[in-house]
Amino acid sequence: MEWLAGIGAFTLFFLYDWNRIFWKKRWMTSFFSAGCIILAVTGVLFVWEAFQSGRGLRLLWLIPAAASLCALIYALFFALPFDDTYRKEAAGGRVCRSGLYGYCRHPGILAFFFCFLFLGLAAGERQLAAGMFYSGLNLLYAWYQDRIIFTREFSDYGEYRRDVPFLFPVRGKARQ
């Protein structure tokens, strides 16, 4: 079931972005939120599994999982201007280069990876495998945004791609 949940969530993310740029169907505007809810419920189920299995010391992995989740939430919802990012129609604006987004173009990828890595370590092998699958889908999603969506959404994305690394933050801010 975890595998289908991940595929469903990331399919909704892909469609949400495609819709913002190309189709512009109003009924699809909640797809991003729906995908987030699916992943959140799956994460809660991972925590439930960890506690149900009574894995003792393995439950300590939930501490770095929670810290990674906080970093992910910050990167997606607080390090970006929320309304411009999630509520307005894509319209050739300028990319956010402040804060985390001055260090790498997709800072949430690493936080997502570590969140599901630690959840999987706490919950068990099946959940660990599913979490790593989600991380692979998330990396594919970031690549899709980077190559297809954001180049059409932001007028300065080509320059941003030249100046700021894709995934791994550089020492010091990228050139502005």
Coordinates of C-alpha atoms in Angstrom, one line a residue:
M1 CA 0.0 0.0 0.0
E2 CA 2.9 2.4 0.8
W3 CA 4.2 2.1 -2.8
L4 CA 0.8 3.0 -4.3
A5 CA 0.5 6.0 -1.9
G6 CA 3.9 7.3 -3.0
I7 CA 3.0 6.9 -6.7
G8 CA -0.3 8.6 -6.1
A9 CA 1.1 11.5 -4.2
F10 CA 3.9 12.2 -6.7
T11 CA 1.5 11.8 -9.6
L12 CA -0.6 14.5 -8.0
F13 CA 2.5 16.7 -7.7
F14 CA 3.5 16.2 -11.3
L15 CA -0.1 17.0 -12.5
Y16 CA -0.4 20.0 -10.2
D17 CA 2.7 21.6 -11.8
W18 CA 1.8 20.7 -15.3
N19 CA -1.6 22.2 -14.8
R20 CA -0.2 25.4 -13.4
I21 CA 1.8 25.9 -16.6
F22 CA -0.2 24.3 -19.4
W23 CA -3.7 23.3 -18.6
K24 CA -4.8 25.8 -16.0
K25 CA -7.8 23.8 -14.8
R26 CA -9.3 25.2 -11.6
W27 CA -10.4 21.8 -10.3
M28 CA -6.7 20.6 -10.3
T29 CA -5.4 23.4 -8.0
S30 CA -5.7 21.2 -4.9
F31 CA -3.6 18.4 -6.3
F32 CA -0.4 19.6 -4.5
S33 CA -2.2 19.7 -1.1
A34 CA -3.7 16.3 -1.7
G35 CA -0.3 14.8 -2.5
C36 CA 1.1 16.4 0.7
I37 CA -1.8 14.9 2.7
I38 CA -1.1 11.4 1.3
L39 CA 2.6 11.6 2.2
A40 CA 1.7 13.0 5.7
V41 CA -0.7 10.2 6.4
T42 CA 1.9 7.7 5.1
G43 CA 4.5 9.2 7.5
V44 CA 2.0 8.9 10.4
L45 CA 1.5 5.3 9.5
F46 CA 5.3 4.8 9.5
V47 CA 5.4 6.2 13.0
W48 CA 2.4 4.0 14.0
E49 CA 4.3 1.0 12.7
A50 CA 7.4 2.0 14.6
F51 CA 5.5 2.1 17.9
Q52 CA 3.4 -1.0 17.2
S53 CA 6.5 -3.1 16.5
G54 CA 8.0 -2.1 19.9
R55 CA 11.5 -1.8 18.4
G56 CA 13.0 -0.1 21.5
L57 CA 16.1 1.8 20.6
R58 CA 15.1 2.0 17.0
L59 CA 12.4 4.5 18.1
L60 CA 15.2 7.0 18.7
W61 CA 15.3 7.4 14.9
L62 CA 12.1 9.3 15.2
I63 CA 14.0 12.2 16.7
P64 CA 16.1 13.0 13.6
A65 CA 13.0 12.2 11.5
A66 CA 11.1 14.9 13.3
A67 CA 14.0 17.4 12.9
S68 CA 14.2 16.5 9.1
L69 CA 10.4 17.0 8.9
C70 CA 10.8 20.5 10.4
A71 CA 13.5 21.3 7.9
L72 CA 11.3 20.1 5.0
I73 CA 8.3 22.1 6.2
Y74 CA 10.5 25.2 6.5
A75 CA 12.1 24.7 3.1
L76 CA 8.7 24.2 1.3
F77 CA 6.4 26.6 3.2
F78 CA 8.4 29.2 5.1
A79 CA 11.6 29.8 3.1
L80 CA 9.4 30.7 0.0
P81 CA 6.8 33.4 -0.2
F82 CA 3.7 31.1 0.3
D83 CA 1.1 33.0 -1.8
D84 CA 3.4 33.7 -4.7
T85 CA 4.5 30.0 -4.7
Y86 CA 1.3 28.1 -4.1
R87 CA -1.7 30.3 -4.6
K88 CA -1.0 32.5 -7.7
E89 CA -1.0 31.3 -11.2
A90 CA 2.4 30.7 -12.8
A91 CA 3.2 33.9 -14.8
G92 CA 6.8 34.4 -15.7
G93 CA 7.8 35.8 -12.3
R94 CA 11.3 35.9 -10.8
V95 CA 12.8 33.0 -8.8
C96 CA 13.3 33.3 -5.1
R97 CA 17.1 33.6 -4.4
S98 CA 16.9 34.4 -0.7
G99 CA 17.7 32.2 2.3
L100 CA 18.0 28.5 1.5
Y101 CA 17.2 29.1 -2.2
G102 CA 20.4 31.0 -2.6
Y103 CA 22.4 27.9 -1.6
C104 CA 20.7 25.3 -3.8
R105 CA 17.7 25.1 -6.0
H106 CA 15.9 22.3 -4.3
P107 CA 16.8 22.3 -0.5
G108 CA 13.8 20.3 0.5
I109 CA 15.1 17.2 -1.3
L110 CA 17.7 16.4 1.3
A111 CA 15.3 17.0 4.2
F112 CA 12.7 14.8 2.6
F113 CA 15.3 12.0 2.1
F114 CA 16.5 12.1 5.7
C115 CA 12.9 12.3 7.0
F116 CA 11.9 9.1 5.3
L117 CA 15.2 7.4 5.9
F118 CA 14.9 7.9 9.6
L119 CA 11.2 7.0 9.6
G120 CA 12.1 3.8 7.8
L121 CA 14.9 3.0 10.2
A122 CA 12.4 3.4 13.1
A123 CA 9.6 1.5 11.5
G124 CA 11.2 -1.4 9.6
E125 CA 12.6 -2.7 6.4
R126 CA 9.4 -2.4 4.4
Q127 CA 8.9 1.2 5.3
L128 CA 12.6 2.0 4.8
A129 CA 12.3 0.6 1.2
A130 CA 9.1 2.6 0.6
G131 CA 10.7 5.8 2.0
M132 CA 13.7 5.4 -0.3
F133 CA 11.3 4.9 -3.2
Y134 CA 9.6 8.1 -2.3
S135 CA 13.0 9.9 -2.2
G136 CA 13.7 8.6 -5.7
L137 CA 10.3 9.9 -6.9
N138 CA 11.0 13.2 -5.1
L139 CA 14.3 13.5 -6.9
L140 CA 12.6 12.8 -10.3
Y141 CA 10.0 15.4 -9.4
A142 CA 12.7 18.0 -8.7
W143 CA 14.4 17.2 -12.0
Y144 CA 11.0 17.6 -13.8
Q145 CA 10.4 21.0 -12.1
D146 CA 14.0 22.1 -12.8
R147 CA 14.0 21.2 -16.5
I148 CA 10.4 21.6 -17.6
I149 CA 8.2 23.6 -15.2
F150 CA 10.4 26.3 -13.7
T151 CA 12.0 27.2 -17.0
R152 CA 8.6 28.2 -18.2
E153 CA 7.4 29.6 -14.8
F154 CA 10.3 32.0 -14.0
S155 CA 11.8 34.4 -16.5
D156 CA 15.2 34.2 -14.8
Y157 CA 15.4 30.5 -14.2
G158 CA 18.2 29.8 -16.7
E159 CA 20.4 32.3 -14.9
Y160 CA 19.4 30.9 -11.5
R161 CA 20.4 27.4 -12.8
R162 CA 23.8 28.7 -13.8
D163 CA 24.4 30.4 -10.4
V164 CA 22.9 28.0 -7.9
P165 CA 23.6 24.3 -7.6
F166 CA 20.7 21.8 -8.1
L167 CA 20.8 19.8 -4.9
F168 CA 23.8 20.1 -2.7
P169 CA 24.4 23.5 -1.0
V170 CA 27.6 25.3 -1.7
R171 CA 29.8 26.9 0.9
G172 CA 28.6 30.5 1.1
K173 CA 25.8 31.9 -1.0
A174 CA 25.8 31.5 -4.8
R175 CA 26.6 34.6 -6.8
Q176 CA 23.7 37.0 -6.9

